Short mmCIF file of C-alpha atoms and ligand atoms in Angstrom, two decimals:
data_model
loop_
_atom_site.label_atom_id
_atom_site.label_comp_id
_atom_site.label_asym_id
_atom_site.label_seq_id
_atom_site.Cartn_x
_atom_site.Cartn_y
_atom_site.Cartn_z
CA UNK A 1 0.00 0.00 0.00
CA UNK A 2 1.34 3.43 -0.95
CA UNK A 3 1.29 5.81 1.99
CA UNK A 4 -0.24 9.24 1.66
CA UNK A 5 2.38 12.02 1.56
CA UNK A 6 1.83 14.54 4.35
CA UNK A 7 3.74 17.82 4.00
CA UNK A 8 1.64 19.77 6.46
CA UNK A 9 3.25 19.12 9.85
CA UNK A 10 2.48 22.66 11.06
CA UNK A 11 -1.15 21.82 10.74
CA UNK A 12 -0.99 18.53 12.60
CA UNK A 13 1.32 15.52 12.84
CA UNK A 14 0.90 11.77 12.90
CA UNK A 15 1.29 10.34 16.39
CA UNK A 16 4.64 8.65 17.01
CA UNK A 17 4.01 4.92 17.49
CA UNK A 18 6.07 4.93 20.69
CA UNK A 19 3.71 7.57 22.05
CA UNK A 20 0.66 5.55 21.07
CA UNK A 21 2.09 2.49 22.74
CA UNK A 22 2.76 4.36 25.98
CA UNK A 23 -0.79 5.73 25.98
CA UNK A 24 -2.49 2.42 25.39
CA UNK A 25 -2.52 1.04 28.95
CA UNK A 26 -4.18 4.27 30.11
CA UNK A 27 -6.69 4.41 27.26
CA UNK A 28 -8.69 1.48 28.55
CA UNK A 29 -11.92 2.81 30.10
CA UNK A 30 -11.69 -0.03 32.64
CA UNK A 31 -8.57 1.61 33.96
CA UNK A 32 -10.36 4.83 34.65
CA UNK A 33 -13.43 3.23 36.19
CA UNK A 34 -11.33 1.08 38.45
CA UNK A 35 -8.89 3.88 39.01
CA UNK A 36 -11.45 6.25 40.42
CA UNK A 37 -12.30 3.75 43.11
CA UNK A 38 -8.97 2.23 44.01
CA UNK A 39 -6.29 4.03 45.85
CA UNK A 40 -3.54 2.09 44.13
CA UNK A 41 -4.51 3.08 40.60
CA UNK A 42 -5.09 6.62 41.71
CA UNK A 43 -1.61 6.98 43.07
CA UNK A 44 -0.17 5.26 39.97
CA UNK A 45 -2.01 7.80 37.83
CA UNK A 46 -0.75 10.63 39.95
CA UNK A 47 2.74 9.31 39.41
CA UNK A 48 2.44 9.20 35.60
CA UNK A 49 0.84 12.65 35.50
CA UNK A 50 3.72 14.09 37.50
CA UNK A 51 6.21 12.31 35.27
CA UNK A 52 4.54 13.87 32.22
CA UNK A 53 4.54 17.28 33.88
CA UNK A 54 8.28 16.90 34.38
CA UNK A 55 8.76 15.89 30.73
CA UNK A 56 6.89 18.98 29.52
CA UNK A 57 8.79 21.23 31.94
CA UNK A 58 12.08 19.77 30.82
CA UNK A 59 11.33 20.50 27.15
CA UNK A 60 10.83 24.23 27.79
CA UNK A 61 13.19 24.70 30.74
CA UNK A 62 10.59 25.42 33.41
CA UNK A 63 9.97 23.99 36.84
CA UNK A 64 7.43 21.18 37.08
CA UNK A 65 5.00 23.16 39.22
CA UNK A 66 4.83 25.84 36.54
CA UNK A 67 3.05 23.49 34.09
CA UNK A 68 -0.73 23.19 33.81
CA UNK A 69 -2.32 20.68 31.45
CA UNK A 70 -4.92 22.05 29.05
CA UNK A 71 -6.96 20.49 26.27
CA UNK A 72 -5.23 22.51 23.54
CA UNK A 73 -3.20 25.60 22.77
CA UNK A 74 -6.45 27.40 22.01
CA UNK A 75 -7.71 26.70 25.52
CA UNK A 76 -4.40 27.89 27.03
CA UNK A 77 -4.52 31.08 24.93
CA UNK A 78 -8.05 31.90 26.04
CA UNK A 79 -7.20 31.09 29.64
CA UNK A 80 -4.23 33.46 29.54
CA UNK A 81 -5.91 36.32 27.71
CA UNK A 82 -9.11 36.26 29.75
CA UNK A 83 -7.56 35.76 33.13
CA UNK A 84 -4.75 38.29 32.75
CA UNK A 85 -7.35 40.79 31.53
CA UNK A 86 -9.54 40.22 34.58
CA UNK A 87 -6.73 39.84 37.08
CA UNK A 88 -5.03 43.10 36.09
CA UNK A 89 -8.13 45.15 35.32
CA UNK A 90 -7.18 47.44 38.23
CA UNK A 91 -3.97 48.35 36.37
CA UNK A 92 -5.27 48.82 32.86
CA UNK A 93 -6.99 47.40 29.81
CA UNK A 94 -4.30 47.67 27.14
CA UNK A 95 -2.87 44.63 25.36
CA UNK A 96 -0.23 44.53 22.64
CA UNK A 97 -0.11 41.77 20.08
CA UNK A 98 0.99 41.21 16.47
CA UNK A 99 -1.03 41.28 13.25
CA UNK A 100 0.35 37.89 12.23
CA UNK A 101 -0.69 35.97 15.34
CA UNK A 102 -2.69 32.78 15.00
CA UNK A 103 -6.46 33.22 14.81
CA UNK A 104 -6.76 31.75 18.32
CA UNK A 105 -4.99 34.82 19.74
CA UNK A 106 -6.69 37.29 17.40
CA UNK A 107 -10.13 35.90 18.23
CA UNK A 108 -9.37 36.04 21.96
CA UNK A 109 -8.45 39.72 21.41
CA UNK A 110 -11.73 40.33 19.60
CA UNK A 111 -13.61 38.88 22.57
CA UNK A 112 -11.71 41.16 24.95
CA UNK A 113 -12.45 44.21 22.79
CA UNK A 114 -16.14 43.46 23.39
CA UNK A 115 -15.39 43.55 27.14
CA UNK A 116 -13.64 46.93 26.86
CA UNK A 117 -10.03 46.05 26.09
CA UNK A 118 -7.83 48.24 23.92
CA UNK A 119 -5.62 46.23 21.63
CA UNK A 120 -2.60 47.49 19.69
CA UNK A 121 -1.54 45.34 16.77
CA UNK A 122 2.15 45.44 15.86
CA UNK A 123 3.00 45.55 12.17
CA UNK A 124 5.51 43.21 10.59
CA UNK A 125 7.93 43.96 7.77
CA UNK A 126 8.16 42.06 4.47
CA UNK A 127 10.15 39.37 6.31
CA UNK A 128 7.38 38.90 8.86
CA UNK A 129 9.40 40.43 11.72
CA UNK A 130 8.18 43.03 14.18
CA UNK A 131 9.98 46.34 14.74
CA UNK A 132 11.30 46.58 18.31
CA UNK A 133 11.08 50.39 18.26
CA UNK A 134 7.43 50.21 17.35
CA UNK A 135 6.91 47.80 20.25
CA UNK A 136 8.70 50.12 22.66
CA UNK A 137 6.53 53.05 21.57
CA UNK A 138 3.24 51.22 22.07
CA UNK A 139 3.43 50.84 25.84
CA UNK A 140 1.25 52.99 28.04
CA UNK A 141 0.66 52.92 31.78
CA UNK A 142 -2.32 50.71 31.05
CA UNK A 143 -0.45 47.97 29.19
CA UNK A 144 -0.96 44.73 31.09
CA UNK A 145 -0.07 42.06 28.54
CA UNK A 146 2.05 41.59 25.42
CA UNK A 147 1.31 38.52 23.31
CA UNK A 148 3.90 37.63 20.67
CA UNK A 149 4.06 34.21 19.08
CA UNK A 150 7.36 32.35 19.07
CA UNK A 151 7.21 30.98 15.52
CA UNK A 152 4.63 31.76 12.89
CA UNK A 153 2.55 28.80 11.73
CA UNK A 154 2.39 29.94 8.09
CA UNK A 155 5.93 31.18 7.45
CA UNK A 156 7.91 29.68 10.34
CA UNK A 157 9.31 33.17 11.07
CA UNK A 158 10.81 33.43 14.57
CA UNK A 159 10.34 36.68 16.46
CA UNK A 160 13.30 37.97 18.55
CA UNK A 161 11.74 36.95 21.85
CA UNK A 162 14.72 37.59 24.10
CA UNK A 163 14.85 41.23 23.03
CA UNK A 164 11.07 41.44 23.17
CA UNK A 165 11.01 40.18 26.76
CA UNK A 166 13.56 42.81 27.82
CA UNK A 167 11.38 45.56 26.38
CA UNK A 168 8.17 44.12 27.84
CA UNK A 169 9.63 43.81 31.33
CA UNK A 170 11.22 47.26 31.20
CA UNK A 171 7.68 48.50 30.63
CA UNK A 172 6.25 46.54 33.53
CA UNK A 173 4.14 44.28 31.32
CA UNK A 174 3.71 40.51 31.10
CA UNK A 175 4.92 38.51 28.11
CA UNK A 176 2.84 35.65 26.75
CA UNK A 177 4.16 33.61 23.85
CA UNK A 178 2.19 31.14 21.78
CA UNK A 179 4.93 28.56 21.22
CA UNK A 180 2.65 26.06 19.52
CA UNK A 181 4.92 25.84 16.47
CA UNK A 182 8.28 26.26 18.18
CA UNK A 183 7.92 23.74 21.01
CA UNK A 184 9.37 20.37 20.18
CA UNK A 185 11.09 21.73 17.09
CA UNK A 186 13.66 24.14 18.50
CA UNK A 187 15.52 24.31 21.75
CA UNK A 188 14.57 27.16 24.07
CA UNK A 189 14.38 27.86 27.74
CA UNK A 190 11.57 30.00 29.14
CA UNK A 191 13.71 31.31 31.99
CA UNK A 192 16.56 32.28 29.69
CA UNK A 193 14.15 33.95 27.27
CA UNK A 194 12.31 35.76 30.07
CA UNK A 195 8.89 34.50 29.03
CA UNK A 196 6.15 34.72 31.67
CA UNK A 197 3.42 32.63 30.05
CA UNK A 198 3.69 30.18 27.17
CA UNK A 199 1.59 27.46 25.57
CA UNK A 200 2.35 24.24 23.72
CA UNK A 201 0.19 21.55 22.14
CA UNK A 202 0.88 17.85 21.67
CA UNK A 203 -0.37 17.32 18.14
CA UNK A 204 2.29 19.56 16.56
CA UNK A 205 5.18 17.28 17.54
CA UNK A 206 3.85 13.78 17.07
CA UNK A 207 1.95 13.67 20.34
CA UNK A 208 -1.78 13.11 20.79
CA UNK A 209 -4.48 15.61 19.88
CA UNK A 210 -6.65 17.21 22.54
CA UNK A 211 -3.88 17.88 25.03
CA UNK A 212 -1.61 20.84 25.60
CA UNK A 213 0.12 22.68 28.38
CA UNK A 214 0.39 26.17 29.75
CA UNK A 215 3.53 27.41 31.44
CA UNK A 216 2.91 29.98 34.16
CA UNK A 217 6.24 31.33 35.38
CA UNK A 218 6.44 32.26 39.02
CA UNK A 219 10.08 33.28 39.26
CA UNK A 220 10.05 36.84 38.02
CA UNK A 221 6.41 37.75 37.99
CA UNK A 222 3.42 37.85 40.23
CA UNK A 223 1.28 36.27 37.54
CA UNK A 224 -1.59 34.46 39.14
CA UNK A 225 -4.22 33.46 36.69
CA UNK A 226 -7.72 33.51 38.04
CA UNK A 227 -8.90 30.32 36.44
CA UNK A 228 -5.51 28.80 36.98
CA UNK A 229 -6.33 28.57 40.65
CA UNK A 230 -9.31 26.38 39.81
CA UNK A 231 -7.35 24.23 37.42
CA UNK A 232 -4.46 23.84 39.82
CA UNK A 233 -6.70 22.82 42.64
CA UNK A 234 -8.39 20.33 40.33
CA UNK A 235 -5.00 18.81 39.64
CA UNK A 236 -3.82 18.83 43.22
CA UNK A 237 -7.09 17.46 44.57
CA UNK A 238 -6.45 14.85 41.99
CA UNK A 239 -9.49 13.05 40.69
CA UNK A 240 -8.88 10.47 38.05
CA UNK A 241 -11.91 11.16 35.88
CA UNK A 242 -11.07 14.85 35.55
CA UNK A 243 -7.73 14.29 33.87
CA UNK A 244 -7.10 12.68 30.51
CA UNK A 245 -4.39 10.36 31.76
CA UNK A 246 -3.60 8.68 28.44
CA UNK A 247 -3.27 12.02 26.60
CA UNK A 248 -1.14 13.44 29.40
CA UNK A 249 1.14 10.39 29.25
CA UNK A 250 1.33 10.79 25.45
CA UNK A 251 2.13 14.50 25.67
CA UNK A 252 4.86 13.81 28.21
CA UNK A 253 6.54 11.17 26.10
CA UNK A 254 6.19 13.26 22.93
CA UNK A 255 8.02 16.08 24.76
CA UNK A 256 10.74 13.73 25.91
CA UNK A 257 11.24 12.27 22.43
CA UNK A 258 11.21 15.69 20.80
CA UNK A 259 13.85 16.90 23.23
CA UNK A 260 16.05 13.82 22.89
CA UNK A 261 15.79 13.62 19.11
CA UNK A 262 15.67 17.35 18.35
CA UNK A 263 19.04 17.61 16.66
CA UNK A 264 18.55 14.45 14.58
CA UNK A 265 15.13 15.70 13.50
CA UNK A 266 16.57 19.13 12.79
CA UNK A 267 19.30 17.81 10.52
CA UNK A 268 17.00 15.35 8.73
CA UNK A 269 14.25 17.91 8.13
CA UNK A 270 16.65 20.76 7.29
CA UNK A 271 18.16 18.58 4.56
CA UNK A 272 14.70 17.84 3.16
CA UNK A 273 13.76 21.50 3.09
CA UNK A 274 17.08 22.54 1.58
CA UNK A 275 16.48 20.08 -1.25
CA UNK A 276 12.87 21.20 -1.72
CA UNK A 277 13.79 24.89 -1.87
CA UNK A 278 16.87 24.33 -3.98
CA UNK A 279 14.80 22.56 -6.62
CA UNK A 280 11.77 24.85 -6.37
CA UNK A 281 13.82 27.99 -6.80
CA UNK A 282 14.95 26.66 -10.17
CA UNK A 283 11.48 27.39 -11.49
CA UNK A 284 11.16 31.00 -12.56
CA UNK A 285 9.17 33.48 -10.47
CA UNK A 286 9.24 31.53 -7.23
CA UNK A 287 10.30 33.10 -3.97
CA UNK A 288 10.28 32.28 -0.27
CA UNK A 289 7.84 34.26 1.86
CA UNK A 290 9.26 35.57 5.13
CA UNK A 291 12.68 35.76 6.68
CA UNK A 292 15.01 33.01 5.51
CA UNK A 293 17.38 33.72 8.41
CA UNK A 294 15.00 33.71 11.35
CA UNK A 295 12.81 30.77 10.49
CA UNK A 296 11.86 27.29 11.67
CA UNK A 297 13.86 24.66 9.79
CA UNK A 298 10.78 22.74 8.67
CA UNK A 299 8.67 25.48 7.09
CA UNK A 300 8.80 26.76 3.55
CA UNK A 301 6.18 29.23 2.43
CA UNK A 302 6.57 29.68 -1.30
CA UNK A 303 4.99 32.22 -3.61
CA UNK A 304 4.37 30.71 -7.05
CA UNK A 305 4.13 34.17 -8.56
CA UNK A 306 1.76 34.34 -11.53
CA UNK A 307 0.24 30.90 -10.94
CA UNK A 308 -3.47 30.59 -10.26
CA UNK A 309 -4.46 29.28 -6.84
CA UNK A 310 -6.89 26.78 -8.35
CA UNK A 311 -4.11 25.28 -10.47
CA UNK A 312 -1.80 25.01 -7.43
CA UNK A 313 -4.63 23.53 -5.39
CA UNK A 314 -5.44 20.87 -7.97
CA UNK A 315 -1.85 19.72 -8.28
CA UNK A 316 -0.66 20.04 -4.70
CA UNK A 317 -3.62 19.19 -2.49
CA UNK A 318 -2.74 15.49 -2.59
CA UNK A 319 0.48 16.31 -0.75
CA UNK A 320 -1.45 17.79 2.14
CA UNK A 321 0.15 21.23 1.89
CA UNK A 322 -1.57 24.45 2.99
CA UNK A 323 -2.57 27.30 0.74
CA UNK A 324 -2.24 31.06 1.24
CA UNK A 325 -5.89 31.52 1.96
CA UNK A 326 -8.30 30.95 4.77
CA UNK A 327 -12.00 30.52 4.50
CA UNK A 328 -14.66 31.82 6.78
CA UNK A 329 -18.37 31.27 6.42
CA UNK A 330 -18.65 34.05 3.87
CA UNK A 331 -15.69 33.87 1.54
CA UNK A 332 -12.19 32.64 0.82
CA UNK A 333 -9.74 35.28 1.95
CA UNK A 334 -6.02 35.77 1.40
CA UNK A 335 -3.88 34.80 4.40
CA UNK A 336 -3.81 37.60 7.00
CA UNK A 337 -0.17 36.71 7.70
CA UNK A 338 0.98 37.18 4.10
CA UNK A 339 -1.17 40.30 3.71
CA UNK A 340 0.39 41.79 6.87
CA UNK A 341 3.79 41.24 5.25
CA UNK A 342 2.70 43.54 2.43
CA UNK A 343 1.89 40.90 -0.18
CA UNK A 344 -0.80 41.46 -2.78
CA UNK A 345 -3.97 39.34 -2.67
CA UNK A 346 -2.82 37.72 -5.88
CA UNK A 347 0.57 36.66 -4.50
CA UNK A 348 -0.99 35.49 -1.22
CA UNK A 349 -3.42 33.30 -3.17
CA UNK A 350 -0.49 31.95 -5.18
CA UNK A 351 1.40 30.92 -2.04
CA UNK A 352 1.78 27.44 -0.64
CA UNK A 353 3.06 26.34 2.76
CA UNK A 354 5.15 23.19 2.90
CA UNK A 355 5.81 22.14 6.49
CA UNK A 356 7.94 19.06 6.84
CA UNK A 357 8.36 16.52 9.59
CA UNK A 358 10.46 13.63 10.76
CA UNK A 359 8.50 11.03 8.80
CA UNK A 360 9.10 12.71 5.43
CA UNK A 361 11.73 11.39 3.03
CA UNK A 362 13.81 12.69 0.12
CA UNK A 363 11.78 10.42 -2.19
CA UNK A 364 8.63 12.28 -1.20
CA UNK A 365 10.29 15.63 -1.88
CA UNK A 366 11.31 14.34 -5.31
CA UNK A 367 7.74 13.25 -6.00
CA UNK A 368 6.41 16.72 -5.18
CA UNK A 369 9.03 18.42 -7.33
CA UNK A 370 8.30 16.10 -10.26
CA UNK A 371 4.62 16.77 -9.93
CA UNK A 372 5.19 20.53 -9.96
CA UNK A 373 7.51 20.21 -12.95
CA UNK A 374 5.07 18.10 -14.94
CA UNK A 375 1.84 19.84 -14.02
CA UNK A 376 2.65 23.46 -13.29
CA UNK A 377 5.85 24.28 -15.19
CA UNK A 378 5.53 21.84 -18.11
N1 PLP B 1 -1.31 28.66 17.74
C1 PLP B 1 -0.66 28.32 16.63
C2 PLP B 1 0.54 29.12 16.20
C3 PLP B 1 -1.07 27.21 15.87
O1 PLP B 1 -0.40 26.89 14.76
C4 PLP B 1 -2.21 26.48 16.30
C5 PLP B 1 -2.71 25.34 15.50
O2 PLP B 1 -2.73 25.37 14.30
C6 PLP B 1 -2.85 26.87 17.48
C7 PLP B 1 -2.38 27.95 18.17
C8 PLP B 1 -4.03 26.09 18.01
O3 PLP B 1 -3.60 24.87 18.54
P1 PLP B 1 -4.62 23.79 19.11
O4 PLP B 1 -5.06 22.97 17.95
O5 PLP B 1 -3.87 22.96 20.13
O6 PLP B 1 -5.73 24.54 19.75
#
């Protein structure tokens, strides 16, 4: 049987079989029914949950007690945005974020606007990077939160978070980073980067879907999330049926594997992308969208200038890539990320995101290139 080629790892990833295997013993409903009534299984579950918490903490360089399990990055984002807004209402209502954030952050901002928040949206340049001077100039006495994503899901562009955190803290604000795309792919340490709040999600690095984590740093900030108190007490008053043990075990192991195998994955995937881009750039009119210097090693957002989106879609959809558009209930729109980088609607529609992963091979890259050569540039 020929396996489907999946070049859309930024969207979601297949679960690593080792992760699935580790989850299996905890996926049996019998385990949970018995577990809720037997002390032994309850303490065993507590043990595996704490092990997973340690594995997540280790991946991002935090302390174990700074990790809260969530059902997704989206949940963590909403938890952060809503609770910081409520918790610090006495100080102000101003939040800074970036035009190219994921919709989960932008939608959370829209909800807060309805509650009275003032949001400033940082611009990005043609490379997708923010301007640190613009950031510095946006702070007011009312700025309570700055939300800047670590790596962009469409372009892979990495924002200069260390410098951003210095500016944010000098202005007495809290830094939240959506690290959904960076976690498990690149090595970073929340303490070293000076990040106060950060989220990750399992399904972006070969872990299970429906499980993520929120880091709430306690070292340098007095961040106490309102709802966090409820969640934390739920975890500490541990009740088996309230936690998804198998998903938590899977997330923990996925973090451990990603950390242990990061450099192997990096070199394998970097070589795949180098080959893909090397061959693609041979075709005339193609260019890479976003910074090529400050970028995740797995992402390649390519503008097929002059080519119609429908043509690209017909040829490339079988490879599971993403296109430079997003649809809402009313219409297909050009990507807000590419538009924020100053691209025309036409070029945004002619753009394709390839996001590679550890299960991809050079043969698959060759197949994509051949298909493009035969069907688009024949
Ligand atoms: N943030 C970014 C940058 C993402 O790429 C995604 C998923 O595509 C999310 C947040 C949402 O993640 P989840 O599916 O865990 O809610």
